[in-house]
Amino acid sequence: MKKLILLCLTITLLNCNSNAQKKEQKVYKVSKTDAEWKAQLSDMEYYVLRKAGTERPFSSSLNKNYKAGIYACAACDTPLFKSEHKFDSGTGWPSFDREIKGNVAYGSDNKLGYSRDEEHCATCGGHLGHVFNDGPRETTGKRHCINGVALKFIPKK
């Protein structure tokens, strides 16, 4: 009987490491090796976009940029946000009330001990920032809080 219990316990413990519990690595349309990303991006861009880092608040010139245009991914040029959806949240990061549909993907970030909705580029997987439910009530109520270094501004012609 002891051997049977030990066998069942062993099988149960081994099954806890099944493939169903392993996180799948998503393949993006634009995929590069770590070395290729490091060669293409500045140190800060690499830290934010590839390592899910965060730039210091109020450090991006895009935070107070009010020109008309498109904000694209700094890694792959995918259009992510329109200038008409940008607002000054006072947080120190460029903020938008909505994304360009289909170009931003979402996931969960639990690094701070609680769950936040993470945003990343749907084309290359680059980390952009997080989305919160404390944006302008008169529009979407969302605040897409984005690292300026993850963005490239393309002025309207």
PDB file of C-alpha atoms in Angstrom:
ATOM      1  CA  MET A   1       0.000   0.000   0.000  1.00  0.00           C
ATOM      2  CA  LYS A   2       2.870   2.412   0.829  1.00  0.00           C
ATOM      3  CA  LYS A   3       4.438   1.705  -2.570  1.00  0.00           C
ATOM      4  CA  LEU A   4       1.145   2.445  -4.329  1.00  0.00           C
ATOM      5  CA  ILE A   5       0.767   5.766  -2.501  1.00  0.00           C
ATOM      6  CA  LEU A   6       4.386   6.680  -3.273  1.00  0.00           C
ATOM      7  CA  LEU A   7       3.865   5.787  -6.945  1.00  0.00           C
ATOM      8  CA  CYS A   8       0.691   7.919  -7.171  1.00  0.00           C
ATOM      9  CA  LEU A   9       2.440  10.840  -5.475  1.00  0.00           C
ATOM     10  CA  THR A  10       5.411  10.583  -7.846  1.00  0.00           C
ATOM     11  CA  ILE A  11       3.151  10.504 -10.919  1.00  0.00           C
ATOM     12  CA  THR A  12       1.208  13.504  -9.647  1.00  0.00           C
ATOM     13  CA  LEU A  13       4.372  15.531  -9.054  1.00  0.00           C
ATOM     14  CA  LEU A  14       5.773  14.674 -12.478  1.00  0.00           C
ATOM     15  CA  ASN A  15       2.518  15.708 -14.163  1.00  0.00           C
ATOM     16  CA  CYS A  16       2.775  19.168 -12.591  1.00  0.00           C
ATOM     17  CA  ASN A  17       5.546  19.886 -15.105  1.00  0.00           C
ATOM     18  CA  SER A  18       3.425  19.108 -18.163  1.00  0.00           C
ATOM     19  CA  ASN A  19       3.557  20.964 -21.467  1.00  0.00           C
ATOM     20  CA  ALA A  20       0.160  22.527 -20.722  1.00  0.00           C
ATOM     21  CA  GLN A  21       1.740  24.629 -17.980  1.00  0.00           C
ATOM     22  CA  LYS A  22       4.742  25.795 -20.011  1.00  0.00           C
ATOM     23  CA  LYS A  23       4.403  29.287 -21.432  1.00  0.00           C
ATOM     24  CA  GLU A  24       4.354  29.283 -25.208  1.00  0.00           C
ATOM     25  CA  GLN A  25       6.646  31.706 -27.009  1.00  0.00           C
ATOM     26  CA  LYS A  26       4.631  33.752 -29.530  1.00  0.00           C
ATOM     27  CA  VAL A  27       6.117  34.147 -32.983  1.00  0.00           C
ATOM     28  CA  TYR A  28       5.740  37.671 -34.352  1.00  0.00           C
ATOM     29  CA  LYS A  29       5.697  38.885 -37.955  1.00  0.00           C
ATOM     30  CA  VAL A  30       8.947  40.756 -37.225  1.00  0.00           C
ATOM     31  CA  SER A  31      11.259  38.429 -35.276  1.00  0.00           C
ATOM     32  CA  LYS A  32      14.946  38.974 -34.644  1.00  0.00           C
ATOM     33  CA  THR A  33      17.603  37.437 -32.469  1.00  0.00           C
ATOM     34  CA  ASP A  34      18.583  39.177 -29.261  1.00  0.00           C
ATOM     35  CA  ALA A  35      21.860  40.206 -30.895  1.00  0.00           C
ATOM     36  CA  GLU A  36      20.010  41.736 -33.864  1.00  0.00           C
ATOM     37  CA  TRP A  37      17.735  43.746 -31.552  1.00  0.00           C
ATOM     38  CA  LYS A  38      20.748  44.965 -29.545  1.00  0.00           C
ATOM     39  CA  ALA A  39      22.481  46.093 -32.755  1.00  0.00           C
ATOM     40  CA  GLN A  40      19.371  47.930 -34.023  1.00  0.00           C
ATOM     41  CA  LEU A  41      18.142  49.624 -30.828  1.00  0.00           C
ATOM     42  CA  SER A  42      19.747  52.078 -28.426  1.00  0.00           C
ATOM     43  CA  ASP A  43      20.440  50.775 -24.913  1.00  0.00           C
ATOM     44  CA  MET A  44      17.282  52.408 -23.529  1.00  0.00           C
ATOM     45  CA  GLU A  45      15.120  51.263 -26.455  1.00  0.00           C
ATOM     46  CA  TYR A  46      16.401  47.720 -25.965  1.00  0.00           C
ATOM     47  CA  TYR A  47      15.759  47.884 -22.196  1.00  0.00           C
ATOM     48  CA  VAL A  48      12.159  49.052 -22.663  1.00  0.00           C
ATOM     49  CA  LEU A  49      11.118  47.248 -25.857  1.00  0.00           C
ATOM     50  CA  ARG A  50      12.871  43.900 -25.391  1.00  0.00           C
ATOM     51  CA  LYS A  51      13.241  43.629 -21.582  1.00  0.00           C
ATOM     52  CA  ALA A  52       9.921  45.278 -20.588  1.00  0.00           C
ATOM     53  CA  GLY A  53      11.681  48.081 -18.758  1.00  0.00           C
ATOM     54  CA  THR A  54      10.320  51.536 -17.986  1.00  0.00           C
ATOM     55  CA  GLU A  55      11.876  54.897 -18.775  1.00  0.00           C
ATOM     56  CA  ARG A  56      11.947  57.627 -16.133  1.00  0.00           C
ATOM     57  CA  PRO A  57       8.784  59.767 -16.084  1.00  0.00           C
ATOM     58  CA  PHE A  58       9.036  63.141 -17.852  1.00  0.00           C
ATOM     59  CA  SER A  59      12.191  61.997 -19.714  1.00  0.00           C
ATOM     60  CA  SER A  60      10.625  61.668 -23.177  1.00  0.00           C
ATOM     61  CA  SER A  61      10.276  64.610 -25.548  1.00  0.00           C
ATOM     62  CA  LEU A  62       7.148  62.879 -26.899  1.00  0.00           C
ATOM     63  CA  ASN A  63       5.360  63.415 -23.584  1.00  0.00           C
ATOM     64  CA  LYS A  64       4.650  67.065 -24.452  1.00  0.00           C
ATOM     65  CA  ASN A  65       4.502  66.624 -28.237  1.00  0.00           C
ATOM     66  CA  TYR A  66       1.203  68.024 -29.527  1.00  0.00           C
ATOM     67  CA  LYS A  67       1.899  67.937 -33.273  1.00  0.00           C
ATOM     68  CA  ALA A  68      -0.401  66.058 -35.657  1.00  0.00           C
ATOM     69  CA  GLY A  69       0.841  62.660 -36.771  1.00  0.00           C
ATOM     70  CA  ILE A  70       1.217  58.996 -35.942  1.00  0.00           C
ATOM     71  CA  TYR A  71       3.142  57.322 -33.122  1.00  0.00           C
ATOM     72  CA  ALA A  72       4.777  54.152 -34.449  1.00  0.00           C
ATOM     73  CA  CYS A  73       6.771  51.347 -32.845  1.00  0.00           C
ATOM     74  CA  ALA A  74      10.422  52.399 -32.529  1.00  0.00           C
ATOM     75  CA  ALA A  75      11.503  48.831 -33.323  1.00  0.00           C
ATOM     76  CA  CYS A  76       9.434  47.981 -36.418  1.00  0.00           C
ATOM     77  CA  ASP A  77       7.583  51.158 -37.535  1.00  0.00           C
ATOM     78  CA  THR A  78       4.093  49.703 -36.977  1.00  0.00           C
ATOM     79  CA  PRO A  79       1.585  52.578 -36.480  1.00  0.00           C
ATOM     80  CA  LEU A  80       0.291  52.288 -32.898  1.00  0.00           C
ATOM     81  CA  PHE A  81      -1.434  55.532 -31.850  1.00  0.00           C
ATOM     82  CA  LYS A  82      -2.865  58.652 -33.539  1.00  0.00           C
ATOM     83  CA  SER A  83      -2.026  62.135 -32.246  1.00  0.00           C
ATOM     84  CA  GLU A  84      -5.720  63.060 -31.988  1.00  0.00           C
ATOM     85  CA  HIS A  85      -6.082  60.377 -29.296  1.00  0.00           C
ATOM     86  CA  LYS A  86      -3.163  61.680 -27.200  1.00  0.00           C
ATOM     87  CA  PHE A  87      -3.797  63.583 -23.976  1.00  0.00           C
ATOM     88  CA  ASP A  88      -1.750  64.977 -21.100  1.00  0.00           C
ATOM     89  CA  SER A  89      -2.319  62.584 -18.201  1.00  0.00           C
ATOM     90  CA  GLY A  90       0.171  64.334 -15.933  1.00  0.00           C
ATOM     91  CA  THR A  91       1.939  61.018 -15.303  1.00  0.00           C
ATOM     92  CA  GLY A  92       5.112  61.853 -17.234  1.00  0.00           C
ATOM     93  CA  TRP A  93       4.594  59.378 -20.063  1.00  0.00           C
ATOM     94  CA  PRO A  94       2.850  59.842 -23.422  1.00  0.00           C
ATOM     95  CA  SER A  95      -0.786  58.812 -22.915  1.00  0.00           C
ATOM     96  CA  PHE A  96      -3.521  57.918 -25.376  1.00  0.00           C
ATOM     97  CA  ASP A  97      -7.197  57.071 -24.928  1.00  0.00           C
ATOM     98  CA  ARG A  98      -7.148  54.398 -27.642  1.00  0.00           C
ATOM     99  CA  GLU A  99      -4.816  52.410 -29.862  1.00  0.00           C
ATOM    100  CA  ILE A 100      -4.901  51.753 -33.606  1.00  0.00           C
ATOM    101  CA  LYS A 101      -6.971  48.561 -33.629  1.00  0.00           C
ATOM    102  CA  GLY A 102      -5.049  45.395 -34.427  1.00  0.00           C
ATOM    103  CA  ASN A 103      -1.593  46.930 -33.990  1.00  0.00           C
ATOM    104  CA  VAL A 104      -1.366  46.720 -30.194  1.00  0.00           C
ATOM    105  CA  ALA A 105      -1.576  43.417 -28.333  1.00  0.00           C
ATOM    106  CA  TYR A 106      -2.137  42.807 -24.630  1.00  0.00           C
ATOM    107  CA  GLY A 107      -0.874  40.559 -21.876  1.00  0.00           C
ATOM    108  CA  SER A 108      -0.567  40.444 -18.094  1.00  0.00           C
ATOM    109  CA  ASP A 109       2.292  41.868 -16.075  1.00  0.00           C
ATOM    110  CA  ASN A 110       2.655  40.699 -12.460  1.00  0.00           C
ATOM    111  CA  LYS A 111       6.163  42.052 -11.753  1.00  0.00           C
ATOM    112  CA  LEU A 112       4.977  44.523  -9.103  1.00  0.00           C
ATOM    113  CA  GLY A 113       3.044  41.914  -7.122  1.00  0.00           C
ATOM    114  CA  TYR A 114      -0.308  42.707  -8.711  1.00  0.00           C
ATOM    115  CA  SER A 115      -1.701  42.257 -12.201  1.00  0.00           C
ATOM    116  CA  ARG A 116      -1.499  45.058 -14.766  1.00  0.00           C
ATOM    117  CA  ASP A 117      -2.563  45.017 -18.419  1.00  0.00           C
ATOM    118  CA  GLU A 118       0.631  45.181 -20.450  1.00  0.00           C
ATOM    119  CA  GLU A 119       0.702  46.506 -24.011  1.00  0.00           C
ATOM    120  CA  HIS A 120       3.090  45.404 -26.707  1.00  0.00           C
ATOM    121  CA  CYS A 121       3.469  45.853 -30.437  1.00  0.00           C
ATOM    122  CA  ALA A 122       1.427  43.208 -32.244  1.00  0.00           C
ATOM    123  CA  THR A 123       4.016  43.078 -35.057  1.00  0.00           C
ATOM    124  CA  CYS A 124       7.320  42.650 -33.176  1.00  0.00           C
ATOM    125  CA  GLY A 125       6.259  42.019 -29.564  1.00  0.00           C
ATOM    126  CA  GLY A 126       8.076  45.098 -28.250  1.00  0.00           C
ATOM    127  CA  HIS A 127       6.938  46.225 -24.778  1.00  0.00           C
ATOM    128  CA  LEU A 128       5.163  49.587 -24.945  1.00  0.00           C
ATOM    129  CA  GLY A 129       3.703  50.184 -21.490  1.00  0.00           C
ATOM    130  CA  HIS A 130       0.401  49.521 -19.711  1.00  0.00           C
ATOM    131  CA  VAL A 131      -3.266  50.405 -20.063  1.00  0.00           C
ATOM    132  CA  PHE A 132      -5.361  51.644 -17.127  1.00  0.00           C
ATOM    133  CA  ASN A 133      -9.035  52.471 -16.604  1.00  0.00           C
ATOM    134  CA  ASP A 134      -8.420  56.037 -15.405  1.00  0.00           C
ATOM    135  CA  GLY A 135      -8.405  57.870 -18.728  1.00  0.00           C
ATOM    136  CA  PRO A 136     -10.789  60.546 -20.020  1.00  0.00           C
ATOM    137  CA  ARG A 137     -14.387  59.583 -19.189  1.00  0.00           C
ATOM    138  CA  GLU A 138     -15.741  61.598 -22.119  1.00  0.00           C
ATOM    139  CA  THR A 139     -13.967  59.248 -24.577  1.00  0.00           C
ATOM    140  CA  THR A 140     -12.937  55.660 -23.781  1.00  0.00           C
ATOM    141  CA  GLY A 141     -12.034  55.904 -20.085  1.00  0.00           C
ATOM    142  CA  LYS A 142      -8.708  54.248 -20.951  1.00  0.00           C
ATOM    143  CA  ARG A 143      -5.193  55.574 -20.390  1.00  0.00           C
ATOM    144  CA  HIS A 144      -2.604  53.874 -22.539  1.00  0.00           C
ATOM    145  CA  CYS A 145       0.526  54.872 -20.607  1.00  0.00           C
ATOM    146  CA  ILE A 146       3.365  54.380 -23.112  1.00  0.00           C
ATOM    147  CA  ASN A 147       7.134  54.664 -22.823  1.00  0.00           C
ATOM    148  CA  GLY A 148       8.203  57.457 -25.183  1.00  0.00           C
ATOM    149  CA  VAL A 149      11.381  55.595 -26.087  1.00  0.00           C
ATOM    150  CA  ALA A 150       9.211  52.765 -27.489  1.00  0.00           C
ATOM    151  CA  LEU A 151       7.657  55.218 -29.955  1.00  0.00           C
ATOM    152  CA  LYS A 152       8.708  57.002 -33.114  1.00  0.00           C
ATOM    153  CA  PHE A 153       6.703  60.104 -34.065  1.00  0.00           C
ATOM    154  CA  ILE A 154       5.832  60.490 -37.751  1.00  0.00           C
ATOM    155  CA  PRO A 155       4.500  64.020 -38.438  1.00  0.00           C
ATOM    156  CA  LYS A 156       1.413  64.467 -40.626  1.00  0.00           C
ATOM    157  CA  LYS A 157       2.305  65.770 -44.096  1.00  0.00           C
TER     158      LYS A 157
END
